[in-house]
Short mmCIF file of C-alpha atoms and ligand atoms in Angstrom, two decimals:
data_model
loop_
_atom_site.label_atom_id
_atom_site.label_comp_id
_atom_site.label_asym_id
_atom_site.label_seq_id
_atom_site.Cartn_x
_atom_site.Cartn_y
_atom_site.Cartn_z
CA MET R 133 6.78 100.88 18.55
CA MET R 134 4.99 98.76 15.95
CA ALA R 135 5.93 98.80 12.21
CA PRO R 136 3.21 99.51 9.63
CA PRO R 137 1.92 96.35 7.75
CA ALA R 138 2.14 96.38 4.12
CA ALA R 139 0.09 98.82 2.16
CA THR R 140 -2.10 96.25 0.50
CA PRO R 141 -3.70 94.48 3.93
CA ALA R 142 -4.39 98.10 5.45
CA ALA R 143 -6.05 99.25 2.26
CA ALA R 144 -8.21 96.46 1.86
CA ALA R 145 -8.88 96.83 5.74
CA THR R 146 -9.89 100.50 4.88
CA ALA R 147 -12.09 99.18 2.00
CA THR R 148 -13.33 96.62 3.97
CA ALA R 149 -14.02 98.82 6.75
CA SER R 150 -15.84 101.57 4.68
CA ALA R 151 -17.91 98.76 3.43
CA ALA R 152 -19.01 97.39 6.65
CA SER R 153 -19.33 100.91 8.19
CA ALA R 154 -21.88 101.64 5.40
CA ALA R 155 -23.73 98.37 6.24
CA VAL R 156 -23.96 98.76 9.92
CA LEU R 157 -24.41 102.57 10.42
CA ASP R 158 -27.04 102.56 12.71
CA VAL R 159 -26.69 106.45 13.24
CA PRO R 160 -29.77 108.06 11.98
CA THR R 161 -28.75 110.64 9.33
CA THR R 162 -32.08 111.33 7.91
CA ALA R 163 -34.45 113.66 8.94
CA PRO R 164 -36.15 113.41 12.10
CA PRO R 165 -39.54 111.04 11.82
CA ALA R 166 -42.85 112.52 11.84
CA ALA R 167 -43.50 112.56 15.52
CA GLN R 168 -40.13 114.13 16.42
CA GLN R 169 -40.70 116.67 13.51
CA ALA R 170 -44.14 117.52 15.33
CA SER R 171 -42.40 118.08 18.66
CA HIS R 172 -40.26 120.65 16.99
CA ASP R 173 -43.12 122.57 16.11
CA PRO R 174 -43.00 125.86 17.99
CA GLN R 175 -46.67 125.89 18.50
CA GLN R 176 -46.27 122.81 20.74
CA GLN R 177 -43.79 124.07 22.60
CA GLN R 178 -45.90 127.30 23.58
CA PRO R 179 -47.26 125.97 27.09
CA SER R 180 -43.78 126.27 28.62
CA PRO R 181 -43.89 129.93 29.61
CA PRO R 182 -47.43 129.64 31.04
CA GLN R 183 -46.28 126.65 32.87
CA ALA R 184 -43.61 128.63 34.23
CA ALA R 185 -45.80 131.18 35.79
CA GLN R 186 -47.58 128.40 37.84
CA PRO R 187 -47.14 127.62 41.52
CA PRO R 188 -44.91 124.71 41.83
CA GLN R 189 -47.90 122.16 43.28
CA VAL R 190 -48.46 121.38 39.61
CA ALA R 191 -46.64 117.82 40.11
CA PRO R 192 -48.16 116.34 43.08
CA GLN R 193 -48.79 113.11 41.61
CA VAL R 194 -45.38 112.29 41.26
CA ALA R 195 -44.38 109.96 44.00
CA PRO R 196 -42.06 107.05 43.56
CA GLN R 197 -38.60 107.09 44.29
CA VAL R 198 -38.02 105.34 40.86
CA PRO R 199 -40.58 105.78 38.43
CA PRO R 200 -41.83 102.96 36.38
CA PRO R 201 -39.64 102.43 33.38
CA PRO R 202 -41.00 103.01 29.77
CA PRO R 203 -41.38 100.26 27.41
CA PRO R 204 -37.92 100.08 25.88
CA PRO R 205 -37.31 101.32 22.66
CA PRO R 206 -35.86 98.41 20.07
CA MET R 207 -32.17 98.60 19.81
CA GLN R 208 -31.12 96.68 16.74
CA GLY R 209 -27.81 94.66 16.74
CA TRP R 210 -25.96 93.37 13.86
CA SER R 211 -27.72 90.64 11.58
CA ARG R 212 -26.04 87.13 11.69
CA GLY R 213 -24.86 87.82 8.25
CA ARG R 214 -23.16 91.07 9.12
CA ARG R 215 -21.56 89.33 12.43
CA LEU R 216 -20.20 86.76 10.15
CA ALA R 217 -18.68 89.28 7.51
CA VAL R 218 -17.24 91.68 10.45
CA SER R 219 -15.54 88.57 12.13
CA LEU R 220 -14.03 87.21 9.06
CA ALA R 221 -12.58 90.94 8.21
CA MET R 222 -11.23 91.22 11.94
CA PRO R 223 -7.61 90.15 11.19
CA LEU R 224 -7.34 93.16 8.45
CA LEU R 225 -9.39 95.61 10.72
CA VAL R 226 -7.04 94.85 13.72
CA GLY R 227 -4.05 94.97 11.44
CA TYR R 228 -5.13 98.46 10.25
CA CYS R 229 -5.54 99.94 13.68
CA CYS R 230 -2.19 98.63 14.69
CA ALA R 231 -0.60 100.14 11.52
CA ALA R 232 -2.44 103.20 12.28
CA PHE R 233 -1.18 103.27 15.90
CA GLY R 234 2.23 102.79 14.61
CA VAL R 235 2.01 105.81 12.29
CA ALA R 236 0.27 107.95 15.08
CA TRP R 237 3.32 107.10 17.63
CA LEU R 238 5.89 107.99 14.34
CA LEU R 239 3.85 111.19 13.77
CA THR R 240 4.01 112.29 17.62
CA LEU R 241 7.81 111.73 17.96
CA THR R 242 7.91 114.62 15.21
CA VAL R 243 6.59 116.87 18.36
CA LEU R 244 4.59 119.31 15.99
CA PRO R 245 1.29 117.55 15.86
CA SER R 246 1.50 116.89 19.57
CA TYR R 247 2.10 120.71 20.35
CA VAL R 248 -0.58 121.57 17.88
CA LEU R 249 -3.07 119.07 19.21
CA ALA R 250 -2.17 120.07 22.80
CA GLN R 251 -2.74 123.61 22.15
CA ARG R 252 -6.24 122.95 21.11
CA LEU R 253 -7.02 120.64 24.00
CA TYR R 254 -5.52 123.35 26.57
CA TRP R 255 -8.09 126.08 24.66
CA ALA R 256 -10.95 123.51 25.35
CA CYS R 257 -9.88 122.23 28.65
CA PRO R 258 -8.06 125.22 30.08
CA PHE R 259 -7.97 123.77 33.70
CA ILE R 260 -5.85 121.03 32.66
CA PRO R 261 -2.32 122.91 32.79
CA HIS R 262 -3.04 123.82 36.40
CA ILE R 263 -2.76 120.17 36.98
CA TRP R 264 0.65 120.20 35.87
CA ALA R 265 1.41 123.74 37.88
CA ARG R 266 0.58 121.88 41.13
CA LEU R 267 2.53 118.90 40.53
CA GLY R 268 5.78 121.45 40.67
CA PRO R 269 8.57 121.85 37.96
CA VAL R 270 9.90 118.37 37.42
CA ALA R 271 7.06 115.98 38.08
CA GLY R 272 4.74 118.54 36.49
CA THR R 273 6.89 118.82 33.07
CA ALA R 274 7.20 114.89 32.76
CA ALA R 275 3.50 114.48 33.54
CA ARG R 276 2.91 117.28 30.90
CA LEU R 277 5.26 115.84 28.13
CA GLY R 278 3.62 112.35 28.59
CA PHE R 279 0.20 113.25 28.40
CA GLU R 280 0.50 115.37 25.45
CA ALA R 281 2.29 112.66 23.68
CA SER R 282 -0.26 110.34 24.69
CA HIS R 283 -3.01 112.70 23.61
CA CYS R 284 -1.35 113.15 20.37
CA ILE R 285 -1.09 109.44 19.64
CA ASN R 286 -4.80 108.87 20.74
CA ILE R 287 -6.19 111.65 18.44
CA LEU R 288 -3.88 110.71 15.47
CA THR R 289 -5.15 106.76 15.96
CA ARG R 290 -8.71 108.20 16.20
CA LEU R 291 -8.40 110.13 12.98
CA LEU R 292 -6.46 107.44 10.84
CA THR R 293 -8.91 104.92 12.09
CA LEU R 294 -12.00 107.04 10.90
CA PRO R 295 -13.25 104.44 8.24
CA LEU R 296 -13.60 101.83 11.32
CA ARG R 297 -15.51 104.35 13.35
CA PRO R 298 -19.14 104.88 11.71
CA HIS R 299 -20.86 105.14 14.96
CA LEU R 300 -22.09 108.40 16.63
CA PRO R 301 -23.95 107.98 20.13
CA SER R 302 -27.28 106.74 20.67
CA PHE R 303 -27.67 108.66 24.15
CA TYR R 304 -26.31 111.33 25.87
CA ILE R 305 -25.61 112.02 29.80
CA LEU R 306 -26.40 115.44 28.94
CA GLY R 307 -26.00 117.01 32.47
CA PHE R 308 -25.61 118.44 34.77
CA PRO R 309 -21.98 118.56 36.02
CA LYS R 310 -21.42 117.65 39.40
CA CYS R 311 -24.75 115.64 39.78
CA GLY R 312 -23.31 111.97 39.27
CA THR R 313 -22.80 111.67 35.73
CA THR R 314 -19.27 110.07 36.09
CA SER R 315 -20.35 107.39 38.38
CA LEU R 316 -23.53 106.74 36.25
CA ALA R 317 -21.39 106.38 33.12
CA GLU R 318 -19.08 103.99 35.01
CA HIS R 319 -22.07 101.76 35.81
CA LEU R 320 -23.25 101.55 32.52
CA LYS R 321 -19.94 101.19 30.78
CA SER R 322 -19.99 97.62 32.73
CA HIS R 323 -23.11 96.76 30.33
CA PRO R 324 -21.90 94.28 27.68
CA GLY R 325 -23.96 96.38 25.04
CA LEU R 326 -22.49 99.61 25.79
CA SER R 327 -19.46 101.62 25.39
CA ALA R 328 -18.63 105.63 26.22
CA THR R 329 -16.24 107.58 24.21
CA ALA R 330 -13.08 106.01 23.05
CA GLY R 331 -10.89 108.60 25.01
CA LEU R 332 -7.59 108.34 26.91
CA PRO R 333 -7.92 105.20 29.24
CA TYR R 334 -5.97 106.98 32.15
CA HIS R 335 -7.80 110.31 32.05
CA GLU R 336 -11.17 109.40 33.64
CA ALA R 337 -13.10 112.42 32.20
CA LEU R 338 -11.92 112.07 28.65
CA ALA R 339 -12.90 108.26 28.90
CA LYS R 340 -16.46 109.43 29.30
CA GLU R 341 -16.49 112.80 27.91
CA SER R 342 -15.88 113.75 24.38
CA HIS R 343 -15.69 117.88 25.08
CA PHE R 344 -16.39 117.55 21.46
CA LEU R 345 -18.68 120.60 21.28
CA GLN R 346 -16.70 122.49 23.64
CA GLY R 347 -14.09 122.54 20.84
CA VAL R 348 -11.71 119.70 21.70
CA TYR R 349 -10.88 119.63 18.11
CA GLY R 350 -10.39 123.47 17.75
CA ARG R 351 -13.14 125.93 18.16
CA HIS R 352 -13.81 125.81 14.15
CA HIS R 353 -14.67 122.06 13.72
CA ALA R 354 -17.29 121.76 17.00
CA HIS R 355 -19.85 120.61 14.54
CA SER R 356 -18.13 118.29 12.07
CA ARG R 357 -19.90 114.76 11.87
CA ALA R 358 -16.86 112.86 10.72
CA LEU R 359 -14.57 114.46 13.52
CA TYR R 360 -17.53 113.50 16.15
CA ARG R 361 -17.46 110.04 14.71
CA SER R 362 -13.66 109.76 15.78
CA CYS R 363 -14.42 110.22 19.62
CA PHE R 364 -16.45 106.78 19.56
CA PRO R 365 -15.40 103.08 19.23
CA THR R 366 -14.36 101.39 16.30
CA LEU R 367 -16.09 98.29 14.73
CA ILE R 368 -13.71 96.07 16.49
CA THR R 369 -15.29 97.34 19.59
CA ARG R 370 -18.65 96.81 18.58
CA TRP R 371 -17.63 93.22 17.31
CA TRP R 372 -15.91 92.74 20.74
CA HIS R 373 -19.40 93.31 22.63
CA GLU R 374 -22.19 91.84 20.13
CA VAL R 375 -19.98 88.82 19.17
CA VAL R 376 -17.47 87.51 21.83
CA ARG R 377 -19.68 89.06 24.94
CA ARG R 378 -22.83 88.16 23.11
CA ALA R 379 -24.88 91.27 23.70
CA PRO R 380 -27.86 91.82 21.41
CA ALA R 381 -27.08 94.93 20.66
CA TRP R 382 -24.37 97.48 20.97
CA ALA R 383 -24.51 101.53 21.60
CA CYS R 384 -22.20 104.25 22.50
CA PHE R 385 -22.86 107.19 24.54
CA ASP R 386 -21.41 110.80 25.48
CA ALA R 387 -21.43 111.53 29.28
CA CYS R 388 -20.16 115.03 28.77
CA PRO R 389 -22.24 117.16 31.26
CA VAL R 390 -20.96 120.28 30.02
CA ASN R 391 -23.24 119.94 27.34
CA ALA R 392 -26.21 120.81 29.26
CA CYS R 393 -24.50 124.02 30.22
CA MET R 394 -24.10 125.44 26.85
CA PRO R 395 -26.96 126.68 24.73
CA HIS R 396 -25.34 125.98 20.90
CA THR R 397 -25.09 122.20 22.13
CA ALA R 398 -28.90 121.52 21.52
CA GLU R 399 -29.05 122.28 17.92
CA ARG R 400 -25.64 120.77 17.00
CA ILE R 401 -26.67 117.40 18.74
CA ARG R 402 -30.13 117.55 17.17
CA ARG R 403 -28.33 117.71 13.69
CA LEU R 404 -25.94 115.21 14.64
CA THR R 405 -28.09 112.72 16.62
CA PRO R 406 -31.64 113.76 15.76
CA GLN R 407 -33.00 110.46 17.27
CA ALA R 408 -30.70 110.60 20.41
CA LYS R 409 -32.33 109.85 24.07
CA PHE R 410 -31.03 112.00 27.05
CA ILE R 411 -30.34 111.09 30.72
CA ILE R 412 -30.48 114.53 32.57
CA MET R 413 -29.05 114.15 36.26
CA LEU R 414 -30.15 117.04 38.55
CA ARG R 415 -29.05 118.23 41.79
CA ASP R 416 -29.90 120.74 44.24
CA PRO R 417 -27.97 123.64 42.70
CA VAL R 418 -26.44 124.83 46.26
CA PRO R 419 -24.06 121.68 47.22
CA GLY R 420 -23.73 121.30 43.28
CA VAL R 421 -21.96 124.23 42.75
CA PHE R 422 -19.79 123.79 45.93
CA SER R 423 -18.83 120.86 44.59
CA ALA R 424 -17.89 122.64 41.41
CA GLU R 425 -15.72 124.78 43.39
CA ILE R 426 -13.67 121.94 45.25
CA MET R 427 -13.23 120.23 42.23
CA MET R 428 -11.49 123.46 40.69
CA ARG R 429 -9.56 124.10 43.73
CA ASP R 430 -8.36 120.53 43.88
CA MET R 431 -7.17 121.13 40.24
CA GLY R 432 -5.35 124.11 40.93
CA VAL R 433 -7.38 126.60 39.32
CA PRO R 434 -6.83 129.95 40.62
CA LEU R 435 -10.11 131.40 41.75
CA ASP R 436 -10.50 134.86 42.92
CA TRP R 437 -13.39 134.21 45.56
CA SER R 438 -14.81 131.22 47.49
CA PHE R 439 -18.13 129.88 48.76
CA MET R 440 -16.33 129.32 51.87
CA ASP R 441 -15.51 132.69 52.55
CA ALA R 442 -17.60 134.91 54.87
CA PRO R 443 -19.51 137.49 52.77
CA PRO R 444 -18.55 141.10 53.28
CA GLU R 445 -20.79 143.09 55.28
CA GLY R 446 -24.36 142.90 53.81
CA GLY R 447 -23.43 139.65 52.31
CA ALA R 448 -27.19 138.79 51.29
CA GLU R 449 -27.05 141.74 48.72
CA ASP R 450 -23.51 140.87 47.58
CA PRO R 451 -24.05 140.61 43.58
CA ARG R 452 -21.85 137.74 43.43
CA PHE R 453 -24.95 135.79 45.05
CA THR R 454 -27.50 137.68 43.43
CA GLN R 455 -26.96 137.29 39.83
CA VAL R 456 -24.85 135.80 37.05
CA PRO R 457 -21.88 138.24 36.31
CA ALA R 458 -22.55 140.24 33.27
CA GLU R 459 -19.59 138.74 31.41
CA VAL R 460 -20.90 135.22 31.72
CA ALA R 461 -24.71 136.32 30.94
CA ALA R 462 -22.99 137.90 27.54
CA LEU R 463 -21.14 135.06 26.76
CA TRP R 464 -24.47 132.63 27.21
CA ARG R 465 -26.47 135.01 24.81
CA GLN R 466 -23.70 134.78 22.34
CA LEU R 467 -23.73 130.96 22.33
CA GLU R 468 -27.63 131.01 22.10
CA ALA R 469 -27.23 133.10 18.87
CA LEU R 470 -24.47 130.82 17.49
CA GLY R 471 -25.21 129.49 14.21
CA PRO R 472 -24.88 125.31 14.15
CA GLU R 473 -21.86 125.54 12.23
CA GLU R 474 -19.98 128.88 13.44
CA PRO R 475 -16.72 128.91 15.31
CA LEU R 476 -16.88 128.91 19.28
CA PRO R 477 -16.10 132.29 20.95
CA PRO R 478 -12.80 132.72 21.61
CA GLN R 479 -13.45 133.19 25.18
CA LEU R 480 -15.63 130.32 25.82
CA PRO R 481 -13.78 127.96 27.98
CA ALA R 482 -11.68 130.19 29.77
CA THR R 483 -14.66 132.11 31.04
CA PHE R 484 -16.45 128.76 31.65
CA TYR R 485 -13.89 126.93 33.34
CA THR R 486 -12.28 129.42 35.80
CA GLN R 487 -15.12 131.52 37.06
CA LEU R 488 -17.35 130.72 40.10
CA GLY R 489 -19.97 133.08 38.20
CA ALA R 490 -20.02 130.55 35.34
CA VAL R 491 -20.38 127.56 37.71
CA LEU R 492 -23.57 129.47 39.14
CA GLN R 493 -25.12 129.91 35.86
CA CYS R 494 -24.92 125.91 35.29
CA GLY R 495 -27.35 125.92 38.13
CA MET R 496 -29.86 127.43 36.09
CA TYR R 497 -31.46 124.33 34.96
CA ALA R 498 -34.56 125.36 33.44
CA GLU R 499 -33.32 127.94 31.24
CA LEU R 500 -30.46 125.41 30.12
CA LEU R 501 -32.71 122.69 29.27
CA ARG R 502 -35.30 124.72 27.40
CA PRO R 503 -33.30 124.35 24.28
CA PHE R 504 -33.31 120.71 24.48
CA LEU R 505 -36.83 120.19 25.20
CA ASP R 506 -37.84 122.44 22.66
CA ARG R 507 -35.91 120.36 19.86
CA PHE R 508 -36.58 116.65 20.85
CA PRO R 509 -39.74 114.47 21.74
CA LYS R 510 -40.85 114.33 25.13
CA ASP R 511 -40.36 110.76 25.55
CA SER R 512 -36.45 111.20 24.57
CA PHE R 513 -35.69 112.61 28.31
CA LEU R 514 -35.15 110.71 31.30
CA PHE R 515 -34.53 112.94 34.36
CA VAL R 516 -32.75 111.53 37.24
CA GLU R 517 -32.23 113.28 40.67
CA PHE R 518 -29.23 113.06 42.77
CA LYS R 519 -30.49 111.67 45.89
CA GLN R 520 -32.86 109.15 44.13
CA PHE R 521 -29.56 108.12 42.53
CA THR R 522 -27.22 107.92 45.31
CA SER R 523 -29.68 105.96 47.22
CA ASN R 524 -30.25 103.53 44.98
CA PRO R 525 -28.14 103.51 42.04
CA GLU R 526 -28.65 99.74 40.77
CA ALA R 527 -32.47 100.87 40.33
CA VAL R 528 -31.65 104.11 38.53
CA VAL R 529 -28.88 101.98 36.28
CA ARG R 530 -31.74 99.51 35.23
CA GLN R 531 -34.19 102.38 34.47
CA VAL R 532 -31.67 104.12 32.37
CA LEU R 533 -30.90 101.00 30.37
CA GLN R 534 -34.48 100.38 29.89
CA HIS R 535 -34.80 104.03 28.47
CA VAL R 536 -31.98 103.66 26.09
CA GLY R 537 -33.39 100.19 24.91
CA MET R 538 -30.55 97.96 26.38
CA ASP R 539 -31.58 94.71 28.28
CA PRO R 540 -31.36 95.35 32.38
CA ALA R 541 -31.26 91.83 32.48
CA ARG R 542 -27.58 91.71 31.27
CA TYR R 543 -26.53 94.33 33.85
CA SER R 544 -24.97 93.14 37.01
CA HIS R 545 -24.21 95.82 39.70
CA LYS R 546 -20.94 96.53 41.21
CA PRO R 547 -20.56 99.21 43.90
CA LEU R 548 -17.94 102.00 42.86
CA PRO R 549 -14.86 102.73 44.63
CA PRO R 550 -15.36 105.34 47.35
CA ALA R 551 -12.65 107.20 45.31
CA MET R 552 -15.53 108.50 42.93
CA LYS R 553 -16.37 110.91 45.72
CA ASN R 554 -14.93 114.36 46.34
CA ASN R 555 -12.79 114.67 49.81
CA TYR R 556 -13.95 117.82 51.19
CA GLY R 557 -11.80 117.41 54.31
CA ALA R 558 -12.66 120.40 56.68
CA ARG R 559 -13.84 122.73 53.96
CA ALA R 560 -17.67 123.85 53.80
CA MET R 561 -19.74 126.28 52.51
CA HIS R 562 -19.87 129.49 54.37
CA PRO R 563 -23.76 129.13 56.29
CA ALA R 564 -24.29 132.91 54.95
CA VAL R 565 -23.22 132.20 51.25
CA LYS R 566 -25.43 128.90 51.44
CA ALA R 567 -28.41 130.93 52.30
CA ALA R 568 -27.80 133.58 49.89
CA LEU R 569 -27.57 130.92 47.13
CA GLY R 570 -30.47 129.30 48.26
CA ARG R 571 -32.56 132.43 47.46
CA LEU R 572 -30.77 132.60 44.19
CA TYR R 573 -31.91 129.58 43.16
CA ALA R 574 -35.31 129.28 44.72
CA ALA R 575 -37.23 131.10 41.45
CA PRO R 576 -35.19 129.03 39.20
CA ASN R 577 -35.83 125.77 40.85
CA ARG R 578 -39.55 126.36 40.82
CA ARG R 579 -39.39 127.10 37.04
CA LEU R 580 -37.60 123.94 36.60
CA ALA R 581 -40.51 122.21 38.61
CA ALA R 582 -43.08 123.74 36.21
CA LEU R 583 -41.03 122.92 33.43
CA LEU R 584 -40.68 119.23 34.26
CA ALA R 585 -44.20 118.47 35.45
CA PRO R 586 -45.26 116.77 32.44
CA TRP R 587 -42.76 114.41 32.62
CA GLY R 588 -43.61 113.44 36.44
CA GLN R 589 -40.22 112.15 37.11
CA LEU R 590 -38.90 114.50 40.20
CA PRO R 591 -39.63 112.62 43.29
CA ALA R 592 -41.86 114.10 45.86
CA GLU R 593 -39.51 115.33 48.36
CA LEU R 594 -36.51 116.90 47.00
CA GLY R 595 -35.60 119.22 49.73
CA TRP R 596 -34.11 121.93 47.08
CA GLN R 597 -34.71 125.52 47.95
CA GLY R 598 -37.98 126.72 46.11
CA MET R 599 -39.01 123.13 45.38
CA GLU R 600 -40.80 122.13 48.81
CA GLY R 601 -43.40 119.55 48.29
CA VAL R 602 -42.63 119.17 44.69
N1 PPS B 797 -22.53 106.77 44.48
C1 PPS B 797 -22.56 108.09 44.82
N2 PPS B 797 -22.96 108.39 46.17
C2 PPS B 797 -22.63 109.84 46.45
N3 PPS B 797 -22.31 110.72 45.87
C3 PPS B 797 -21.64 110.42 44.52
C4 PPS B 797 -21.85 108.95 43.89
N4 PPS B 797 -21.58 109.16 42.80
C5 PPS B 797 -21.14 110.38 42.32
N5 PPS B 797 -21.36 110.95 43.76
C6 PPS B 797 -20.95 112.61 43.58
O1 PPS B 797 -21.09 113.27 42.33
C7 PPS B 797 -20.48 114.31 42.50
C8 PPS B 797 -19.51 114.22 41.15
O2 PPS B 797 -20.68 114.31 39.92
P1 PPS B 797 -20.11 114.10 38.49
O3 PPS B 797 -19.34 112.88 38.43
O4 PPS B 797 -21.28 114.33 37.57
O5 PPS B 797 -19.10 115.12 38.30
S1 PPS B 797 -18.51 115.77 36.94
O6 PPS B 797 -19.28 117.00 36.51
O7 PPS B 797 -18.40 114.75 35.66
O8 PPS B 797 -17.08 116.42 37.32
C9 PPS B 797 -19.29 114.19 43.53
O9 PPS B 797 -20.15 114.99 44.46
P2 PPS B 797 -19.34 115.82 45.83
O10 PPS B 797 -18.78 114.71 46.67
O11 PPS B 797 -20.23 116.94 46.33
O12 PPS B 797 -18.31 116.81 45.01
C10 PPS B 797 -19.66 112.95 44.02
O13 PPS B 797 -19.24 112.60 45.08
#
């Protein structure tokens, strides 16, 4: 355990950090620029419904596997003077972080903060306790206690070092779940100018996904700019990348794909980061929802039905495959109407993470994307199709880097370990269920093709139900 250093250097470090934060804050806090405001004009967004009614042959001009990259937007790094100032302050900043880490340890030993923070985490991510249950009473309890303690140290350290964390994300891997977002984030993290969230390093998901807008800091705080800043790396990380690794600029990103699925996130992201860019990964929803079921089952989430089971007599008419359940649809309407600073509905995560009906809702891409497309300029978005990504990940990563203003020349591609892929074993979707879900998604897929036609970024042969020839 580290002893906290004397108060004077820590206070000096705080003051230095605050000054440095104010000086280097790249995060836009002002109103969006004129072009962006123009894009918020509802009149400009009106073409969408008529497009949705058009047949999907609106985008035959789209063909290349990887579309030509747009010109990179400028990504500014620290000036020479700021690099020098932060470098000189580095011993104080590191000392301050060590002190904060020590204090976080001591507070965690009192157990109460650990308990409170764990309750919030389990509320926002209710699938995690199922993992302990699967491990059995002894290993499960040990894993739980270790996880809760380290979660508490992690969150308290983040909060105690808030003055060193002036950054908000420059871009989001916004969605969708099970579309390759973790692989893309892993590739991007290897670029010397990029970091994801400052999460628990041993927990793959939370080191990439903030889950902030899903209430990981509590359902009443899922909009706070200061708390969101705490999810991202410190000035020390930026200094490491820009000065030690000699990246010309540095940026961080949030790769929480659940954001795309929940309608309240669009307005909150606009308020927090109005100039953000977005990477939106898309996959045929039928294999996508099955991938989600496998993940839930492998974590031990109890599900009351399965895409693997034969549907009962007259399966094609089974309401589970023809519509999103009423409870889930009602929750989505509630999220759509939620004010940008209102607390999240109490039933949100439990409904979202434990029901296959909610998984089905996440495949309704067109409806889920509309709040984002309505709020951000057209050139904010880059769409990546799953097969396009998995067949040539290096080309897609370079295209993403270009889109977010990072130098692709500084990226060196390394294939990821096979462990990034689900192990299905003998498990497969029942053919009748697969056919029923294909029918469920055919019309939403056509709406997606029409909605995204102006971007011209979907490849020619998707092979999704309803998107033939798009
Ligand atoms: N390179 C590559 N090649 C082939 N398949 C790949 C690759 N990278 C990710 N994947 C597949 O993407 C699925 C996981 O997507 P996500 O990381 O977005 O999932 S999550 O929402 O973050 O849990 C998961 O799909 P399934 O295997 O169908 O479950 C991964 O196998």
